[in-house]
mmCIF file of C-alpha atoms in Angstrom:
data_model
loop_
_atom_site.group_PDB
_atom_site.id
_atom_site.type_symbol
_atom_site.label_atom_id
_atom_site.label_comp_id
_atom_site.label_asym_id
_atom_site.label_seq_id
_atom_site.Cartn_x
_atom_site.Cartn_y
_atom_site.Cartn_z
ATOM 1 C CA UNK A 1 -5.939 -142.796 27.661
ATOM 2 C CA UNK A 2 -3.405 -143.981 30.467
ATOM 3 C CA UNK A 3 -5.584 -145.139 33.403
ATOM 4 C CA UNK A 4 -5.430 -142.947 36.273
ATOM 5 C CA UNK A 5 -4.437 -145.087 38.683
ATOM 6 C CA UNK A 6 -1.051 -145.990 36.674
ATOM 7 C CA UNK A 7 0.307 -142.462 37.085
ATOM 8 C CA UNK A 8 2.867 -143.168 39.491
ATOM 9 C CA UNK A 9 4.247 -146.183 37.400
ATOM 10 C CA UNK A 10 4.232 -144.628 34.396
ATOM 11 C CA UNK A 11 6.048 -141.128 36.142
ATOM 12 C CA UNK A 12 8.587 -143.552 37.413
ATOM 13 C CA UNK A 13 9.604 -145.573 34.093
ATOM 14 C CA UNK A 14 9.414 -142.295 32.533
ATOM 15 C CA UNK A 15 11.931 -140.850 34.662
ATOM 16 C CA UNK A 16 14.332 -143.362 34.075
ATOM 17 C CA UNK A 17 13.939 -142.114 30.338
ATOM 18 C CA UNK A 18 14.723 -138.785 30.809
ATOM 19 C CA UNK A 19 14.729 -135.804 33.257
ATOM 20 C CA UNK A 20 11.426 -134.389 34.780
ATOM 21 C CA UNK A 21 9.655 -131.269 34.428
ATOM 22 C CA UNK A 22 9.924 -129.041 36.995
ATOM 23 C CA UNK A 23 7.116 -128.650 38.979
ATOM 24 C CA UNK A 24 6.093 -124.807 37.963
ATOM 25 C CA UNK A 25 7.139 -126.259 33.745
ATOM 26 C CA UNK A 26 4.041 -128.993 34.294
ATOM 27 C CA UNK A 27 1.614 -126.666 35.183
ATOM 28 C CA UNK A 28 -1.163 -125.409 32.549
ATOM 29 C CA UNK A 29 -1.535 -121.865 34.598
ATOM 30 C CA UNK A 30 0.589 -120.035 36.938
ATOM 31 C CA UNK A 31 -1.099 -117.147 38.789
ATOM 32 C CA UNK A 32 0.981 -115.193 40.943
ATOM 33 C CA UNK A 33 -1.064 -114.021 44.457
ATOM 34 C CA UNK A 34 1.845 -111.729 46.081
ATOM 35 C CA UNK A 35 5.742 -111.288 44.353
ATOM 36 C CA UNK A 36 9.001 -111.440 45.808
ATOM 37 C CA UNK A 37 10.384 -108.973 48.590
ATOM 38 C CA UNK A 38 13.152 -108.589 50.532
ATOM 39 C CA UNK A 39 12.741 -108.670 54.043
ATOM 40 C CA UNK A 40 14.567 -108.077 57.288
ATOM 41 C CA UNK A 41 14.542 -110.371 60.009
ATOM 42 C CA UNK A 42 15.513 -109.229 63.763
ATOM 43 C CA UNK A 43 19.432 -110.606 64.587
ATOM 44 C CA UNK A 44 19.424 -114.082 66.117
ATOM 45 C CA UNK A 45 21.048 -114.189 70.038
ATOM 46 C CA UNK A 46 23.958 -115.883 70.604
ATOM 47 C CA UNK A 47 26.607 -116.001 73.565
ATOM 48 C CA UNK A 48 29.932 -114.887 72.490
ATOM 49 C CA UNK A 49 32.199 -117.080 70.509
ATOM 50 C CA UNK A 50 29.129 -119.251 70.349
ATOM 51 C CA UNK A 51 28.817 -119.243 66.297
ATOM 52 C CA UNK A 52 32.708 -120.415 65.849
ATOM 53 C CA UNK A 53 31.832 -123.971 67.722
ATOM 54 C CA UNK A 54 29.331 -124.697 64.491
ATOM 55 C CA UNK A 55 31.283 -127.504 62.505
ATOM 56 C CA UNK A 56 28.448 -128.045 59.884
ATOM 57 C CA UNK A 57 24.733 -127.200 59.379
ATOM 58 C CA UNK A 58 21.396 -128.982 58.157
ATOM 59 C CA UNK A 59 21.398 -130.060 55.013
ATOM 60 C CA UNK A 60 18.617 -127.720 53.619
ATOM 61 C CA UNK A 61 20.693 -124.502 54.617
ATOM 62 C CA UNK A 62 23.911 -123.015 53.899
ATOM 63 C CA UNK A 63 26.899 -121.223 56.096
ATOM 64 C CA UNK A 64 26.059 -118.491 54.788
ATOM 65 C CA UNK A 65 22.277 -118.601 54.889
ATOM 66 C CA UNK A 66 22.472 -119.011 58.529
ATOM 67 C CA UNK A 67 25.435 -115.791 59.367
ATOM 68 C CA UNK A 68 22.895 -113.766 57.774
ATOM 69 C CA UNK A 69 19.868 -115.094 59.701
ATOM 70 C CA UNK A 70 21.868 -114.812 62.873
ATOM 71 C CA UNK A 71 23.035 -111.269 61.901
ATOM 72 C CA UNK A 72 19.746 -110.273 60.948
ATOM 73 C CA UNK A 73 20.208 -109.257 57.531
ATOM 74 C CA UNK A 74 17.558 -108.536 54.691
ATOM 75 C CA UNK A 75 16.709 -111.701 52.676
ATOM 76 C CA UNK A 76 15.110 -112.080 49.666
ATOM 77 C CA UNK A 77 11.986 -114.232 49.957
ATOM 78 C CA UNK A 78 9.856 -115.519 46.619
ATOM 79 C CA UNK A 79 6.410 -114.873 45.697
ATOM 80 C CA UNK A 80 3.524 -116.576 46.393
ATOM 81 C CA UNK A 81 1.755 -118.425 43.034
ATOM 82 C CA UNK A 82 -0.891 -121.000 42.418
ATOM 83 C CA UNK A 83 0.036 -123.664 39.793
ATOM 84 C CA UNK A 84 -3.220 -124.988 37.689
ATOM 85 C CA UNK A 85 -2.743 -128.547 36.657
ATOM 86 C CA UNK A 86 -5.210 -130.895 34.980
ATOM 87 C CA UNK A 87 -5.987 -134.382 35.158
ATOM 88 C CA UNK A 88 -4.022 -134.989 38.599
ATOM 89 C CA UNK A 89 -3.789 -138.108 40.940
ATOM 90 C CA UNK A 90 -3.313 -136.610 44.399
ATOM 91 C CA UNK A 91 -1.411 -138.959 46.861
ATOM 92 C CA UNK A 92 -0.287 -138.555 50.362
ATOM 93 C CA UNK A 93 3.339 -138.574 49.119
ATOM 94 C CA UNK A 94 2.744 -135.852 46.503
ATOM 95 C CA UNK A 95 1.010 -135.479 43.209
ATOM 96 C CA UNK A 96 1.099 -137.480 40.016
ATOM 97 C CA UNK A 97 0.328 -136.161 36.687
ATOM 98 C CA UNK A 98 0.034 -138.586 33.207
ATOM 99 C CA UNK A 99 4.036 -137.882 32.275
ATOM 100 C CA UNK A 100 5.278 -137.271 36.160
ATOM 101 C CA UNK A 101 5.529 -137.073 39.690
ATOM 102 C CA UNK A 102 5.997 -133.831 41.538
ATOM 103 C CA UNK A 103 6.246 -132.157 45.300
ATOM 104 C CA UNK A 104 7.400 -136.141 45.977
ATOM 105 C CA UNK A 105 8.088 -137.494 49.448
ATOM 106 C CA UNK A 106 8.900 -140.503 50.596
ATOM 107 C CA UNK A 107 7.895 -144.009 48.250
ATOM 108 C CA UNK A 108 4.761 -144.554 46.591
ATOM 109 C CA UNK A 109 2.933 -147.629 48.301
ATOM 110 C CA UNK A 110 1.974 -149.079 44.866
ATOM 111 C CA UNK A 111 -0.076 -152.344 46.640
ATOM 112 C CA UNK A 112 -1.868 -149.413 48.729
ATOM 113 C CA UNK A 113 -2.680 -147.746 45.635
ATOM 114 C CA UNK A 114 -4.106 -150.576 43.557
ATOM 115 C CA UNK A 115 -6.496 -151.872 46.111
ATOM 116 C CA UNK A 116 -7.489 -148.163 47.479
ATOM 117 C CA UNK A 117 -10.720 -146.656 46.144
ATOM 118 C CA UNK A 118 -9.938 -143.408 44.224
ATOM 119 C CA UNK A 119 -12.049 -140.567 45.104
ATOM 120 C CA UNK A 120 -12.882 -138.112 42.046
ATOM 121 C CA UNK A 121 -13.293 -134.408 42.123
ATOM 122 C CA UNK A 122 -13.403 -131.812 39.600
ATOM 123 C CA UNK A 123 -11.330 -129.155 41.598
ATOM 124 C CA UNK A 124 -9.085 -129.306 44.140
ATOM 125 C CA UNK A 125 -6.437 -127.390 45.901
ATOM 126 C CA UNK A 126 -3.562 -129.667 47.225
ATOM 127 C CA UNK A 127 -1.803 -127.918 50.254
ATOM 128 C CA UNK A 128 1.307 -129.649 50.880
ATOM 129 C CA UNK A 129 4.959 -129.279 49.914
ATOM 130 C CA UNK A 130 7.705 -132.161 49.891
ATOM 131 C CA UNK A 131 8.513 -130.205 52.483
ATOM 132 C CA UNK A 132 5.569 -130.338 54.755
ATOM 133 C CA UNK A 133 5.291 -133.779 53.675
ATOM 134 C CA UNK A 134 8.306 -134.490 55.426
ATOM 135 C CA UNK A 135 8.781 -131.892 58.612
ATOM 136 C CA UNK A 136 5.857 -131.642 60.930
ATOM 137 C CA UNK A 137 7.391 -127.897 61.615
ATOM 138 C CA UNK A 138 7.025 -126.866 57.891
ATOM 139 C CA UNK A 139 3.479 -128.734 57.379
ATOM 140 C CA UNK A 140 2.171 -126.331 60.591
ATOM 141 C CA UNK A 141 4.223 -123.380 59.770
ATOM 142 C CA UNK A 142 3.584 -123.478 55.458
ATOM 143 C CA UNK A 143 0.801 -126.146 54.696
ATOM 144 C CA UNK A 144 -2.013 -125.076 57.282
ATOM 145 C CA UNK A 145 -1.460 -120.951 56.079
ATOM 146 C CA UNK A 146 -1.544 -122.130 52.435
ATOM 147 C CA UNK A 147 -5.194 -123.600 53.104
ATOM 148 C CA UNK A 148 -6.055 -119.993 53.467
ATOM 149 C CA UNK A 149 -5.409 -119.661 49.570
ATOM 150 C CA UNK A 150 -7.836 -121.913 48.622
ATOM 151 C CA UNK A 151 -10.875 -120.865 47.127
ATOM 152 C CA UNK A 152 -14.479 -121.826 47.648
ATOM 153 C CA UNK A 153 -15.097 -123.778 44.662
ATOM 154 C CA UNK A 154 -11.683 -125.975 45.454
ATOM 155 C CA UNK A 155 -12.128 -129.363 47.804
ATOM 156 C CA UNK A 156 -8.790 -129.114 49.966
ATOM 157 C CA UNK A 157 -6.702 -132.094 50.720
ATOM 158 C CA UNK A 158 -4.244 -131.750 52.601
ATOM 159 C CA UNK A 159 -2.437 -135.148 53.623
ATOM 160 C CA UNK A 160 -1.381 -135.590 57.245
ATOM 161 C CA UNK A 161 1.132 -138.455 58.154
ATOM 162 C CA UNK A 162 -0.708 -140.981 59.918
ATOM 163 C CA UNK A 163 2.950 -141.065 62.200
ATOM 164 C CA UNK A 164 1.653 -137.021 63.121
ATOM 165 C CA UNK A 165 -1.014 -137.315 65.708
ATOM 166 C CA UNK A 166 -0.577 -133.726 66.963
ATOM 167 C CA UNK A 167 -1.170 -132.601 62.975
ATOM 168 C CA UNK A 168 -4.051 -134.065 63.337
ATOM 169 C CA UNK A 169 -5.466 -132.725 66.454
ATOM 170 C CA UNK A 170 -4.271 -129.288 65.210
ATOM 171 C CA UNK A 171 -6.103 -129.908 61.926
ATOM 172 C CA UNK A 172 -8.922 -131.060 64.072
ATOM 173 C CA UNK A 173 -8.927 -127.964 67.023
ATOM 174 C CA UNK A 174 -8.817 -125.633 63.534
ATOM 175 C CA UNK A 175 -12.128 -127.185 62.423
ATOM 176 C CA UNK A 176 -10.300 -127.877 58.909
ATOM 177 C CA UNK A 177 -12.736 -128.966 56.214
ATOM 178 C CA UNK A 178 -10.419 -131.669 53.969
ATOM 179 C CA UNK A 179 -11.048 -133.963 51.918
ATOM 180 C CA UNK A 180 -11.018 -137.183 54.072
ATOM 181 C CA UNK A 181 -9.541 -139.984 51.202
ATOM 182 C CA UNK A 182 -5.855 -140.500 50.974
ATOM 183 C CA UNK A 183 -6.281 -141.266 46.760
ATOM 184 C CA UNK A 184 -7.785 -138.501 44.918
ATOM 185 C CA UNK A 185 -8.296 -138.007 41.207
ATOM 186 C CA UNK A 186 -9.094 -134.234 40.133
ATOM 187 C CA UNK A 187 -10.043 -132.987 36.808
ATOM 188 C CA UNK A 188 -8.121 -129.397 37.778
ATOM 189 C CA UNK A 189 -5.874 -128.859 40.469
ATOM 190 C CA UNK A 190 -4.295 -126.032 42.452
ATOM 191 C CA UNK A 191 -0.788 -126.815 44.140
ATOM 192 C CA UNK A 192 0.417 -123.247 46.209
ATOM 193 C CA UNK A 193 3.895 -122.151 45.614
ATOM 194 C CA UNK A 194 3.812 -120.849 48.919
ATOM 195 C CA UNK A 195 7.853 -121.057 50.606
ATOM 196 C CA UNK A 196 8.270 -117.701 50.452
ATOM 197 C CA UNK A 197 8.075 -115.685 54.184
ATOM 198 C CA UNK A 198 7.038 -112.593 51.997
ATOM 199 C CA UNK A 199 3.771 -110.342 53.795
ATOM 200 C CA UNK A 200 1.119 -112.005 51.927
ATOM 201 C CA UNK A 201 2.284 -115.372 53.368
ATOM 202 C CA UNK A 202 3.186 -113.780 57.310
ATOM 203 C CA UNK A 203 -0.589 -112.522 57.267
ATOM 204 C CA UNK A 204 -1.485 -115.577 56.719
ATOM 205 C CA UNK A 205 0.924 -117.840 59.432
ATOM 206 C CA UNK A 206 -0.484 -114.999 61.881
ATOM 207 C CA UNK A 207 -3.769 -115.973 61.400
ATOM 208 C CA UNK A 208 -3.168 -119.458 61.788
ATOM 209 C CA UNK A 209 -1.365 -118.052 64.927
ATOM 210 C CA UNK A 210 -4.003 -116.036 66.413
ATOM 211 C CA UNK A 211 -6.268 -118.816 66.125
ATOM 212 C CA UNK A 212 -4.345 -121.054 68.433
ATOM 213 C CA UNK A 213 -3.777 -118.183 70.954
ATOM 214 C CA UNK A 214 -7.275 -117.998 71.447
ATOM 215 C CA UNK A 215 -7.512 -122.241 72.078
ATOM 216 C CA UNK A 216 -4.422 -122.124 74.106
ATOM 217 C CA UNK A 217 -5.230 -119.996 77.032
ATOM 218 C CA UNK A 218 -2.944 -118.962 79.621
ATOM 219 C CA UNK A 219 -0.598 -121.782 81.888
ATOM 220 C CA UNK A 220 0.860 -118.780 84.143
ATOM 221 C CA UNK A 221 3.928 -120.567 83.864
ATOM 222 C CA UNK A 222 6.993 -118.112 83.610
ATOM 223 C CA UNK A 223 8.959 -120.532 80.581
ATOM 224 C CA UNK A 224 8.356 -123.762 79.187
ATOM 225 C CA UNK A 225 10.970 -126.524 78.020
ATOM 226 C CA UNK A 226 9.762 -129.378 75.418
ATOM 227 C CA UNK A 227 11.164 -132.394 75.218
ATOM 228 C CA UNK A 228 12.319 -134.097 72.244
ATOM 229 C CA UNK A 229 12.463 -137.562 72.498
ATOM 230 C CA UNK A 230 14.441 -140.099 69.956
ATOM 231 C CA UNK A 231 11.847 -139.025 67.306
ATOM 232 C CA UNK A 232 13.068 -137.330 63.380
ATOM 233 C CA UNK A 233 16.293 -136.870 63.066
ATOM 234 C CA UNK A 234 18.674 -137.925 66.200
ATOM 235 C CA UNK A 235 19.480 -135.012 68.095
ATOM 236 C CA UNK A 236 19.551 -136.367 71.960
ATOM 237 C CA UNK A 237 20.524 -133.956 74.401
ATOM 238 C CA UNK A 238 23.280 -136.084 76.913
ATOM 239 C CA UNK A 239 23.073 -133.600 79.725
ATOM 240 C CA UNK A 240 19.026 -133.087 79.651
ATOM 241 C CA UNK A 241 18.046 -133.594 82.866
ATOM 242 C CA UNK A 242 20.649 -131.353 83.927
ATOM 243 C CA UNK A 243 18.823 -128.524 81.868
ATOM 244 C CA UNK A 244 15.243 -129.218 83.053
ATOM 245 C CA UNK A 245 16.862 -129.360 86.500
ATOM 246 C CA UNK A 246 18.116 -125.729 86.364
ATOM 247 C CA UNK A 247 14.780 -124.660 84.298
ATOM 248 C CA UNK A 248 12.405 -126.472 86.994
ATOM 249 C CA UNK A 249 14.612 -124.413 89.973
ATOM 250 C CA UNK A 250 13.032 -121.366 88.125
ATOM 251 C CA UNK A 251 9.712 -122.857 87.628
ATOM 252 C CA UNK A 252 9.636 -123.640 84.062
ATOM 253 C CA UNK A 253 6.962 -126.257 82.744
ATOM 254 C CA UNK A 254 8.279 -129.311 81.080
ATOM 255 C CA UNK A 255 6.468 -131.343 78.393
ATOM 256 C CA UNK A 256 6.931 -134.184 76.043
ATOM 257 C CA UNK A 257 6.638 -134.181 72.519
ATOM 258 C CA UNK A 258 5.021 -137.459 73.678
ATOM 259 C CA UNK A 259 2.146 -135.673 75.171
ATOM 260 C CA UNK A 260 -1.223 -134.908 73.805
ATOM 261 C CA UNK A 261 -1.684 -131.102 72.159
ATOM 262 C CA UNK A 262 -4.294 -130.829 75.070
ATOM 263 C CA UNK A 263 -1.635 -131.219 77.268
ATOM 264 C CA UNK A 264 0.839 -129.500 75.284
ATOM 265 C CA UNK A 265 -1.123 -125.934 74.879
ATOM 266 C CA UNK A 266 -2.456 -126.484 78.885
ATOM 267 C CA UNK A 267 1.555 -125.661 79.619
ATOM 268 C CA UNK A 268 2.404 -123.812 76.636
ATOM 269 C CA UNK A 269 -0.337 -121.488 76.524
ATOM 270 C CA UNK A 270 1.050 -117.961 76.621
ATOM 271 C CA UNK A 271 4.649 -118.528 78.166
ATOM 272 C CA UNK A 272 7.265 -116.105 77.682
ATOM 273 C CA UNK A 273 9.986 -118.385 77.095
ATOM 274 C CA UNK A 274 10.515 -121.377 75.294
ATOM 275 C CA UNK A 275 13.530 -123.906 75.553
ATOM 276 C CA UNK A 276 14.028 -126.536 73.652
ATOM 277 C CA UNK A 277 16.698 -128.850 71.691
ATOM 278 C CA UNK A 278 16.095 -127.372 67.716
ATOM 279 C CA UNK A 279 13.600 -129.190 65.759
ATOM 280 C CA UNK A 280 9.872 -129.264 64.594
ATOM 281 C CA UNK A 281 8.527 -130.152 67.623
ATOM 282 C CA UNK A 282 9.391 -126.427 68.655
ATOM 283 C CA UNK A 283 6.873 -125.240 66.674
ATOM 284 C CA UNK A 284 3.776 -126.044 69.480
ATOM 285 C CA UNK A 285 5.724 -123.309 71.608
ATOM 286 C CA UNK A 286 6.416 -120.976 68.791
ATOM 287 C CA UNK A 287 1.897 -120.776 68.200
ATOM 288 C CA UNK A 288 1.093 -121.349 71.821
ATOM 289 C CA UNK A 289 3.826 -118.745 73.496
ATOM 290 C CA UNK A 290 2.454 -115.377 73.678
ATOM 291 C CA UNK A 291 3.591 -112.777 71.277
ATOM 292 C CA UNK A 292 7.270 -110.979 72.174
ATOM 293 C CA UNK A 293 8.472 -114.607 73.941
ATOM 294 C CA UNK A 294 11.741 -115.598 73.351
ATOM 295 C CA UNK A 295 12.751 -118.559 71.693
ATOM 296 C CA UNK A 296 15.969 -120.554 72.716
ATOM 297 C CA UNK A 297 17.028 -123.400 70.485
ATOM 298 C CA UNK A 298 19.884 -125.227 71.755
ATOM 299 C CA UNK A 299 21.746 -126.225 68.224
ATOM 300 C CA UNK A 300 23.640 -129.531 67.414
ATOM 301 C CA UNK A 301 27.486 -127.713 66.527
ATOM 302 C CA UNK A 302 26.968 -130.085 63.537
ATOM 303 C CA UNK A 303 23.742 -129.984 62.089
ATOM 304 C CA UNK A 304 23.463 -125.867 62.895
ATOM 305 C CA UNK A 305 19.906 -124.815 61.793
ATOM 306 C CA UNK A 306 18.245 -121.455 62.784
ATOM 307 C CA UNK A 307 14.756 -121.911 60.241
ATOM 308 C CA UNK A 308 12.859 -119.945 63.057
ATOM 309 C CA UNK A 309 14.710 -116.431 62.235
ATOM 310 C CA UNK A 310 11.931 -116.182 59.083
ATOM 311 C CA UNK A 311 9.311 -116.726 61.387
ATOM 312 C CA UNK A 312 9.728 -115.153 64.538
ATOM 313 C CA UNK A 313 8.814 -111.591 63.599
ATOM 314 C CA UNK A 314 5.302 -112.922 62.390
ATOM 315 C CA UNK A 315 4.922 -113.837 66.093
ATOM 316 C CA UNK A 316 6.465 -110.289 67.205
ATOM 317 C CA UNK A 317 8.688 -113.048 68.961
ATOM 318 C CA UNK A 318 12.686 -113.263 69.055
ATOM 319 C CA UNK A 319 15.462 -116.054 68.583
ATOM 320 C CA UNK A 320 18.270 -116.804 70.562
ATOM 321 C CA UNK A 321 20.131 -120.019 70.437
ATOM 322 C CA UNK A 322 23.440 -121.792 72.072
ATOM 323 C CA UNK A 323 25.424 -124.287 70.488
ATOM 324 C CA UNK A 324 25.972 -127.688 71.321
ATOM 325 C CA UNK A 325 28.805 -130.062 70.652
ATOM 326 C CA UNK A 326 28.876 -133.409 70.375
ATOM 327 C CA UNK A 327 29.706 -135.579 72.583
ATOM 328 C CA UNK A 328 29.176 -139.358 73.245
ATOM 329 C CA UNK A 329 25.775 -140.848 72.510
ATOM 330 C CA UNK A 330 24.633 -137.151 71.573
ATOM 331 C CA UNK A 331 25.095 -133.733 72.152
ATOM 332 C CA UNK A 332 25.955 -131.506 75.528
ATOM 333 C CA UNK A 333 25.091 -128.040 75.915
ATOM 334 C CA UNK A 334 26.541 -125.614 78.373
ATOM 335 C CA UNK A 335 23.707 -125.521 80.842
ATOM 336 C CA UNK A 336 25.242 -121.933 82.054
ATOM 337 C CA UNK A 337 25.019 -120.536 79.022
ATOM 338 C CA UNK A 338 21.750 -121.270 78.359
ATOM 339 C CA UNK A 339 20.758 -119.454 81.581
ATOM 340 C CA UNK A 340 22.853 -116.594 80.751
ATOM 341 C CA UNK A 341 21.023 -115.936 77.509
ATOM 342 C CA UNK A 342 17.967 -116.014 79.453
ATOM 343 C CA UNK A 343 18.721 -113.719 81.734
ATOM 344 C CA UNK A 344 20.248 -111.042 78.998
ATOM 345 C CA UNK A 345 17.463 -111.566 77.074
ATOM 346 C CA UNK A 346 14.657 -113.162 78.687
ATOM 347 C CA UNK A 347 12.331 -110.297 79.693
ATOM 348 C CA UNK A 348 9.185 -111.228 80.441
ATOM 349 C CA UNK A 349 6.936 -109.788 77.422
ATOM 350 C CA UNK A 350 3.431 -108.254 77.524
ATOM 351 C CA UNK A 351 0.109 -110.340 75.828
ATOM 352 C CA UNK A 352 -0.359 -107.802 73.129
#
């Protein structure tokens, strides 16, 4: 018997062998909790002759993905499954099984893992994706709904990046029971197949949502803009001081991504607007705003991503964005334009 502990060795020499399994191949048992569907998403807003200024888009999406996220057409969206695996080495950079490594992100610290103590358990549910192992926006938006699937009888772990301080104070403010041990050896494991934005899954992100409405509160501020930073991918806005200026002038909040969650949901907490360069850290407006806010992402022209469209009807919220070009040492964004969409579109909404 191959010692547990040797997993992710022996997954790596054996991939240089051949090709892996896929992930839903390896498993022993694949129940399916809620099938595909098609469903529509409301049209994204956009200025005129905004969507011709995109020159490329993230990696993870398409052209055409994102015409028919900003037109607002039906999508087809994939069921929601649990795979059943046996004998499984859960890591915080996905899960190892005898003959392979799957939902991998990021390198396996092998030092860490020969001197760390291996917890055992004799069923688990593991609630990460590479995914949400990798974007704080999918881990809050996919990994903390998929918890809901777990059943009584199941220990959850569900790795947080010791870089993500605000996943941990969400994980924290939730009162989410995990398993506290970054190495973890179960006998039988669940791993969600859980990507799919069909209704099963939207219940579920709207619980999650309702739950931070009611630890938010209310800031009585009339918008909010968050801050970015120099943090994940480099997307620095040149002119943003110039934006928070003309925000400020009509009496938006302003936070950092820098800031505590406290802090955060204090300003956050039931705004109808929310402006902010695209990126995970959008994601503490999109749970703290108040249902029907509207969401403005202002999008690199070359790295064009609009994820939010299958979201935003779970929070009875909408989408507008405005393009960005680049320009030297980062991106600038039309400051008018983004207070012209606001003012088309920007009604205040109604706490439902």
């Amino acid at each position: 018997m191959i010692p547990v502990r040797s997993y992710p060795l022996n997954s790596y020499l054996l991939r240089r062998l051949r090709r892996p399994p896929r992930f839903d191949a390896a498993a022993k048992v694949i129940e399916e909790v809620y099938p595909g569907e098609i469903v529509a998403t409301p049209p994204i807003y956009m200025m005129p002759g905004d969507f011709e200024k995109i020159t490329a888009v993230q990696h993870e999406t398409t052209e055409e993905i994102e015409r028919i996220r900003v037109e607002g057409q039906p999508r087809e969206q994939g069921a929601t499954r649990r795979l059943i695996y046996r004998d499984v080495l859960a890591t915080p950079h996905g899960f190892y099984l005898a003959n392979c490594g799957l939902q991998l992100s990021g390198g396996m610290r092998i030092g860490e893992l020969l001197r760390a103590r291996i917890h055992h358990e004799p069923k688990g549910f593991y609630a990460t994706s590479q995914f949400s192992l990798r974007y704080f926006g999918h881990w809050l938006r996919e990994a903390l709904p998929s918890t809901l699937l777990k059943r009584p009888d199941e220990a959850l772990y569900l790795p947080i990046p010791k870089a993500w301080r605000h996943a941990q104070s969400y994980a924290d403010a939730l009162g989410i029971d995990r398993l506290s041990a970054d190495y973890v050896h179960f006998d039988e494991m669940v791993f969600a197949d859980d990507l799919g934005h069909n209704s099963h899954q939207r219940a579920r992100v709207r619980e999650i949502y309702d739950r931070i409405q009611a630890l938010c509160g209310e800031s009585g501020a009339p918008g909010l803009y968050i801050r970015r930073g120099g943090s994940g991918a480099q997307r620095m806005l040149v002119n943003e001081s110039e934006v928070i200026a003309a925000l400020e002038r009509r009496g938006f909040a302003v936070v950092s991504i820098s800031d505590s969650l406290e802090t955060i949901w204090k300003k956050a907490g039931g705004v109808p607007v929310v402006v902010s360069m695209e990126g995970s850290h959008h994601n503490h407006g999109l749970f703290a705003a108040r249902p029907g806010a509207l969401h403005v992402t202002i999008n690199p022209a070359d790295r064009f991503n609009t994820v939010f469209a299958d979201s935003v009807a779970v929070f009875d919220a909408r989408l507008g964005t405005v393009v960005a070009p680049r320009a030297e040492g980062g991106y600038v964004v039309d400051v008018a334009s983004v207070l012209e969409l606001l003012d088309r579109y920007g009604t205040p909404s109604v706490r439902l």
